[in-house]
mmCIF file of C-alpha atoms in Angstrom:
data_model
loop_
_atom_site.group_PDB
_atom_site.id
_atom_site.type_symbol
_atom_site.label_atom_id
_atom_site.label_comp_id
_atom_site.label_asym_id
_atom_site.label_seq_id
_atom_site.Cartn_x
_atom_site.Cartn_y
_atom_site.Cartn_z
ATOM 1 C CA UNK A 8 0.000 0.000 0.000
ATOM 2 C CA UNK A 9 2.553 2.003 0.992
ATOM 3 C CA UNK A 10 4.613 1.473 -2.779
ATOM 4 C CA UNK A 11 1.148 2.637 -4.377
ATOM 5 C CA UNK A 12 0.581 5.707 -2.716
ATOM 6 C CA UNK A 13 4.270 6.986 -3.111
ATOM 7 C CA UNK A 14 3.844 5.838 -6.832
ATOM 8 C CA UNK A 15 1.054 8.093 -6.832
ATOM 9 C CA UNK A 16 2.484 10.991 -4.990
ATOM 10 C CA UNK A 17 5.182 11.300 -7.655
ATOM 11 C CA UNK A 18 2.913 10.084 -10.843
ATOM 12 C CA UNK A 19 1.042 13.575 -9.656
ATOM 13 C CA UNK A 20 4.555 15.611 -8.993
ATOM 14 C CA UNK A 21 5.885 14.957 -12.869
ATOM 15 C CA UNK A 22 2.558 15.435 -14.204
ATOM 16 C CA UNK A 23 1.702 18.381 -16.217
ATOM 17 C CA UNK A 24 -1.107 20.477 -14.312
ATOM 18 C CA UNK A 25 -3.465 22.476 -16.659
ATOM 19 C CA UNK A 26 -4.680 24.247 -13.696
ATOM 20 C CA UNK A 27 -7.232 27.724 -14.272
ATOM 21 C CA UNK A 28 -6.120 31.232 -13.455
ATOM 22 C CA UNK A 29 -7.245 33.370 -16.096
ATOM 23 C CA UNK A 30 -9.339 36.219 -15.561
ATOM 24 C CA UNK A 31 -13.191 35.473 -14.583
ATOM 25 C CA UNK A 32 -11.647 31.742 -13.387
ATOM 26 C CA UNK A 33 -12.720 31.192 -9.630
ATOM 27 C CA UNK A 34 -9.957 29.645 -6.773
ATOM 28 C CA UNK A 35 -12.057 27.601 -3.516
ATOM 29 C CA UNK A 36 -9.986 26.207 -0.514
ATOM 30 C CA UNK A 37 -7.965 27.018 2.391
ATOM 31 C CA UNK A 38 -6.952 24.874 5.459
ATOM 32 C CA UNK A 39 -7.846 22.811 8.437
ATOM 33 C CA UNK A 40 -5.385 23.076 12.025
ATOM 34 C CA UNK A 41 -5.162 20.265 14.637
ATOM 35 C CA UNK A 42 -2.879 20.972 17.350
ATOM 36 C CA UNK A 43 -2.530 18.880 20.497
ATOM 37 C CA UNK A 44 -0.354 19.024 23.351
ATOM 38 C CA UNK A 45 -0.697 18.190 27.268
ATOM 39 C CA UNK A 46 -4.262 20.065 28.417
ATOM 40 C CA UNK A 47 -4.127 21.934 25.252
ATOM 41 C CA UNK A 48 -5.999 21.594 22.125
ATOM 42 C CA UNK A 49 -6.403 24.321 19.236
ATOM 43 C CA UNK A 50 -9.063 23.236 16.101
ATOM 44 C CA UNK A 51 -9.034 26.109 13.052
ATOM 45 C CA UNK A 52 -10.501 25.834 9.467
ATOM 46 C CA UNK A 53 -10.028 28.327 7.369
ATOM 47 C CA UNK A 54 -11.619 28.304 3.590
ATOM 48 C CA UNK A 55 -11.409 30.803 1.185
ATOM 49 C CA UNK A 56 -12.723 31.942 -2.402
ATOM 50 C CA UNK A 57 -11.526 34.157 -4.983
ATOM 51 C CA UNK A 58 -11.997 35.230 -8.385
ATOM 52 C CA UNK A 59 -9.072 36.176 -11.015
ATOM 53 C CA UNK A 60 -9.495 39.790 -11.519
ATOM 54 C CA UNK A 61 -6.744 39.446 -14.292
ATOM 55 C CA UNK A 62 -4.455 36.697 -15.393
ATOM 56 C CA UNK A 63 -2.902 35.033 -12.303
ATOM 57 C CA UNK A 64 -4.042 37.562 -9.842
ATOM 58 C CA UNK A 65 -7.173 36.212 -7.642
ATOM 59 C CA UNK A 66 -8.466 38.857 -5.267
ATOM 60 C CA UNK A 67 -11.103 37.059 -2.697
ATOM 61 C CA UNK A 68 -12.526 36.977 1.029
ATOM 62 C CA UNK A 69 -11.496 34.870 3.622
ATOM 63 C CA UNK A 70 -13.039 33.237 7.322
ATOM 64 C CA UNK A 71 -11.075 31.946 10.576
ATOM 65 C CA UNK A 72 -12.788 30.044 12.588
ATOM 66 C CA UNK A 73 -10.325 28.857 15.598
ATOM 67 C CA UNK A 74 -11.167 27.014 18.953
ATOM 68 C CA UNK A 75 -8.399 26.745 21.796
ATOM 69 C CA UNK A 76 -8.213 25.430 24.689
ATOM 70 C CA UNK A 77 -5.790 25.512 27.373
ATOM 71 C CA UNK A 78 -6.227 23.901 31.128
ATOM 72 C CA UNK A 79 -10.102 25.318 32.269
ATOM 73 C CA UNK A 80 -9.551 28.540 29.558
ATOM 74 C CA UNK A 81 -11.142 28.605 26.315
ATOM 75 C CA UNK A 82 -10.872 31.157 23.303
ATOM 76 C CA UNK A 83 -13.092 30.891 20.350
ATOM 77 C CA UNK A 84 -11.752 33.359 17.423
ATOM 78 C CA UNK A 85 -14.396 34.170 14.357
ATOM 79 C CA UNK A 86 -12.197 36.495 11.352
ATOM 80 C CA UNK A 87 -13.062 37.505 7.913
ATOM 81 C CA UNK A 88 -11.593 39.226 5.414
ATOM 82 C CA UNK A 89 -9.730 39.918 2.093
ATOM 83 C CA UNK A 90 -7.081 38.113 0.364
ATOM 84 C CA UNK A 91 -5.057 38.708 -2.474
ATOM 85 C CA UNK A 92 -2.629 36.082 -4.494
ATOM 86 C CA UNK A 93 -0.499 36.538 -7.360
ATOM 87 C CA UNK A 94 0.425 32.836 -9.041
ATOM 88 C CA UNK A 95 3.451 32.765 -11.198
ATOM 89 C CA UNK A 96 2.711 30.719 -14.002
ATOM 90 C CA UNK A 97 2.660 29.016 -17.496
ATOM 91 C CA UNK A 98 -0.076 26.325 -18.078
ATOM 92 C CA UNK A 99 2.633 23.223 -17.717
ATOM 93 C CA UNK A 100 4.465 24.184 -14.258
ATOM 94 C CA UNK A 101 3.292 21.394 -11.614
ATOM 95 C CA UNK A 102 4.918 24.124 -8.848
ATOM 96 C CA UNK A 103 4.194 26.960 -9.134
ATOM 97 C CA UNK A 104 5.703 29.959 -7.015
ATOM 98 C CA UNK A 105 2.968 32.442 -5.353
ATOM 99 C CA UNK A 106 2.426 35.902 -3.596
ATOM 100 C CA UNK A 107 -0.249 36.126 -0.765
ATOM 101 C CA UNK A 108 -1.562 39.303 1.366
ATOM 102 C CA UNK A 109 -4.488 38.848 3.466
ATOM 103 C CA UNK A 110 -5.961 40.891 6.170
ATOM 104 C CA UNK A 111 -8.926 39.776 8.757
ATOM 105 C CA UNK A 112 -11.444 41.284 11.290
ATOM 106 C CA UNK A 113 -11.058 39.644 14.501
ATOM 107 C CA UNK A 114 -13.425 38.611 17.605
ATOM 108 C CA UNK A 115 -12.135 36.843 20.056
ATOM 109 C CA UNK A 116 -14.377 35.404 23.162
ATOM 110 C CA UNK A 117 -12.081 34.109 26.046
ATOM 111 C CA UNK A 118 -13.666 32.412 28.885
ATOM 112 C CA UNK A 119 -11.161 32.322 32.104
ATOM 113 C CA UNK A 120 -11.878 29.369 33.738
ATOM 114 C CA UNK A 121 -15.032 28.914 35.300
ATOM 115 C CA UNK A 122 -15.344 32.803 36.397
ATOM 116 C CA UNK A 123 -15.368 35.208 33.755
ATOM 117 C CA UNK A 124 -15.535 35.614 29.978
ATOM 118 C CA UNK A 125 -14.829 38.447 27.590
ATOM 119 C CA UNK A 126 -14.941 39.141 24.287
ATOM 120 C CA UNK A 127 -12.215 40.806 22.419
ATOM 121 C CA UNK A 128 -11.807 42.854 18.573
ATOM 122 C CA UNK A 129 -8.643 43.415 16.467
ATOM 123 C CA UNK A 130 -7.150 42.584 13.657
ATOM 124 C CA UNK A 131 -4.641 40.288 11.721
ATOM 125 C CA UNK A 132 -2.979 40.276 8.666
ATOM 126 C CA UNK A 133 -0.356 37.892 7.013
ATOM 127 C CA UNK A 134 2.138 38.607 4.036
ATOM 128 C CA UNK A 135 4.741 35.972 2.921
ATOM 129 C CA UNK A 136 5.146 33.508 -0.012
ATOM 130 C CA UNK A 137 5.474 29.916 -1.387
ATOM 131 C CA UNK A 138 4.217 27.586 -3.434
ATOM 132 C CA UNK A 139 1.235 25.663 -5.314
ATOM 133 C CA UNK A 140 2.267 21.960 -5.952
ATOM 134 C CA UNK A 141 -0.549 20.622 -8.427
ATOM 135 C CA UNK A 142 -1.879 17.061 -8.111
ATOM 136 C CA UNK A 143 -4.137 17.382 -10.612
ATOM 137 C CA UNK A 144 -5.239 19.352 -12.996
ATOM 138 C CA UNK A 145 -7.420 21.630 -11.042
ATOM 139 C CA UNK A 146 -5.681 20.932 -7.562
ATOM 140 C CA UNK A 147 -3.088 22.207 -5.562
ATOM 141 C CA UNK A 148 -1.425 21.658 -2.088
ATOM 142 C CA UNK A 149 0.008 24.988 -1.181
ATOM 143 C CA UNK A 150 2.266 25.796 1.328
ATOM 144 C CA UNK A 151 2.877 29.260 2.755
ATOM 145 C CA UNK A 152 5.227 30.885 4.793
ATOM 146 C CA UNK A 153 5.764 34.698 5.865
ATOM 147 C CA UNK A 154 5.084 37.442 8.353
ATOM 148 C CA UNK A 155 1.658 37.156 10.107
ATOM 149 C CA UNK A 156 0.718 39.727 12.834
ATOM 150 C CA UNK A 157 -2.198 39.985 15.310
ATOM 151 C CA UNK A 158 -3.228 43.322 17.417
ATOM 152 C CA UNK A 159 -5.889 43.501 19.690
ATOM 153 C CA UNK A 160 -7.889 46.621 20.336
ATOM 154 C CA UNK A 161 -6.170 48.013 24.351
ATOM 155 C CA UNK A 162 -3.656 44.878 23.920
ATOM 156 C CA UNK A 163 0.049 45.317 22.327
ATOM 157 C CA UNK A 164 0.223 43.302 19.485
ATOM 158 C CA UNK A 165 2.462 40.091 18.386
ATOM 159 C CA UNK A 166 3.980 38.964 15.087
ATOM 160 C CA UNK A 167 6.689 36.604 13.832
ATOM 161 C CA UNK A 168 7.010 33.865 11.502
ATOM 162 C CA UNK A 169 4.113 31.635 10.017
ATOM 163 C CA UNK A 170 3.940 28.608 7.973
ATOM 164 C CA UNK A 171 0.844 27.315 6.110
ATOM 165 C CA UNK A 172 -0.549 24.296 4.538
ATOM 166 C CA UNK A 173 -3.530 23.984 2.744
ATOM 167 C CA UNK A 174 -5.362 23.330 -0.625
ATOM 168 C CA UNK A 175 -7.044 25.220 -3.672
ATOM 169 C CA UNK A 176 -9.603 24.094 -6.135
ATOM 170 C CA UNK A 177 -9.064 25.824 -9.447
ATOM 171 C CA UNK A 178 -12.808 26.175 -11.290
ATOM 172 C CA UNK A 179 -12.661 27.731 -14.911
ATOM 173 C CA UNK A 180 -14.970 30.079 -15.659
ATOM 174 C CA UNK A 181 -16.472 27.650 -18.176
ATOM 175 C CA UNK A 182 -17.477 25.050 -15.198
ATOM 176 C CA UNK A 183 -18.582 28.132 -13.005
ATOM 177 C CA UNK A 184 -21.004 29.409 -15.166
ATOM 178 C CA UNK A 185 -22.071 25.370 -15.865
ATOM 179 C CA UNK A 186 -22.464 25.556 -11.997
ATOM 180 C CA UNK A 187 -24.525 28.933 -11.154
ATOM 181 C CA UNK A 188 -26.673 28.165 -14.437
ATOM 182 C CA UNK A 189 -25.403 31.435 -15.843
ATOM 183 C CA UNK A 190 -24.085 30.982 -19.428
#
């Protein structure tokens, strides 16, 4: 099983991806978190959407939806906002190198125990670079890595280094109108 699946991995590495991002094509995706550790546990999910404004730029809107906890305190985090990515491309690169900006509206609700709870606003944003690795012709694993930052309204803020993993759909404008029954 194990010989089959790495067959696979690199059958889908050498193969040419045909993947959409030409103006009015539409990217859908984004990225699930599990981390566990000793009386801590932290879920996220993360999708996004976007639509190429021009060739290889998509321009979109993004939600965070994070649950943490940590020994009797829990924080539940709800974001959205905009994203923008710029994909480096020719139609037969199965990597291909990418720019992403995005920038969310925060609430956070933190419950202290079993005494008090508050709810918190702010704001993050992350900027960095990487890479879409296409494993098929309208799917890529992507993998992300840059500056992200977080400020809370009355709290000093925090920043440093970030790295992302997640996935995009690519849907040609073609399939999207087939889909919304618009021609």
């Amino acid at each position: 099983m194990k010989k089959i699946l790495f067959s696979v991995l690199i059958m889908a590495g050498f193969s040419t991806a045909q993947a959409q991002t030409e103006k009015g094509d539409w990217m859908v995706g984004g990225y699930f978190r599990l981390n566990t550790a000793d009386e801590n546990t932290q879920i996220g999910f993360a999708p996004n959407a976007g639509i190429f404004a021009v060739d290889n730029l998509a321009v979109g809107g993004n939600l965070m939806l994070n649950h943490t906890k940590s020994g009797n305190n829990k924080y539940t985090t709800f974001g959205i906002g905009p994203f923008v990515r710029y994909v480096f491309t020719t139609a037969t690169q199965t990597v291909r190198p990418i720019l992403h900006g995005s920038f969310s509206y925060l609430s956070t609700k933190n419950k202290i125990g079993n005494v008090s709870s508050s709810t918190n606003t702010g704001v993050n944003f992350f900027i960095g670079g990487g890479a879409s690795a296409f494993i098929s012709e309208s799917v890529s694993i992507d993998a992300l890595m840059g500056y992200d930052r977080t400020k809370y309204t009355d709290f000093d803020g925090s920043g440093g280094f970030a790295f992302n993993i997640g996935f995009q759909v690519y849907i040609n404008k073609g399939q999207m109108a087939k889909v919304t029954g618009k021609k």
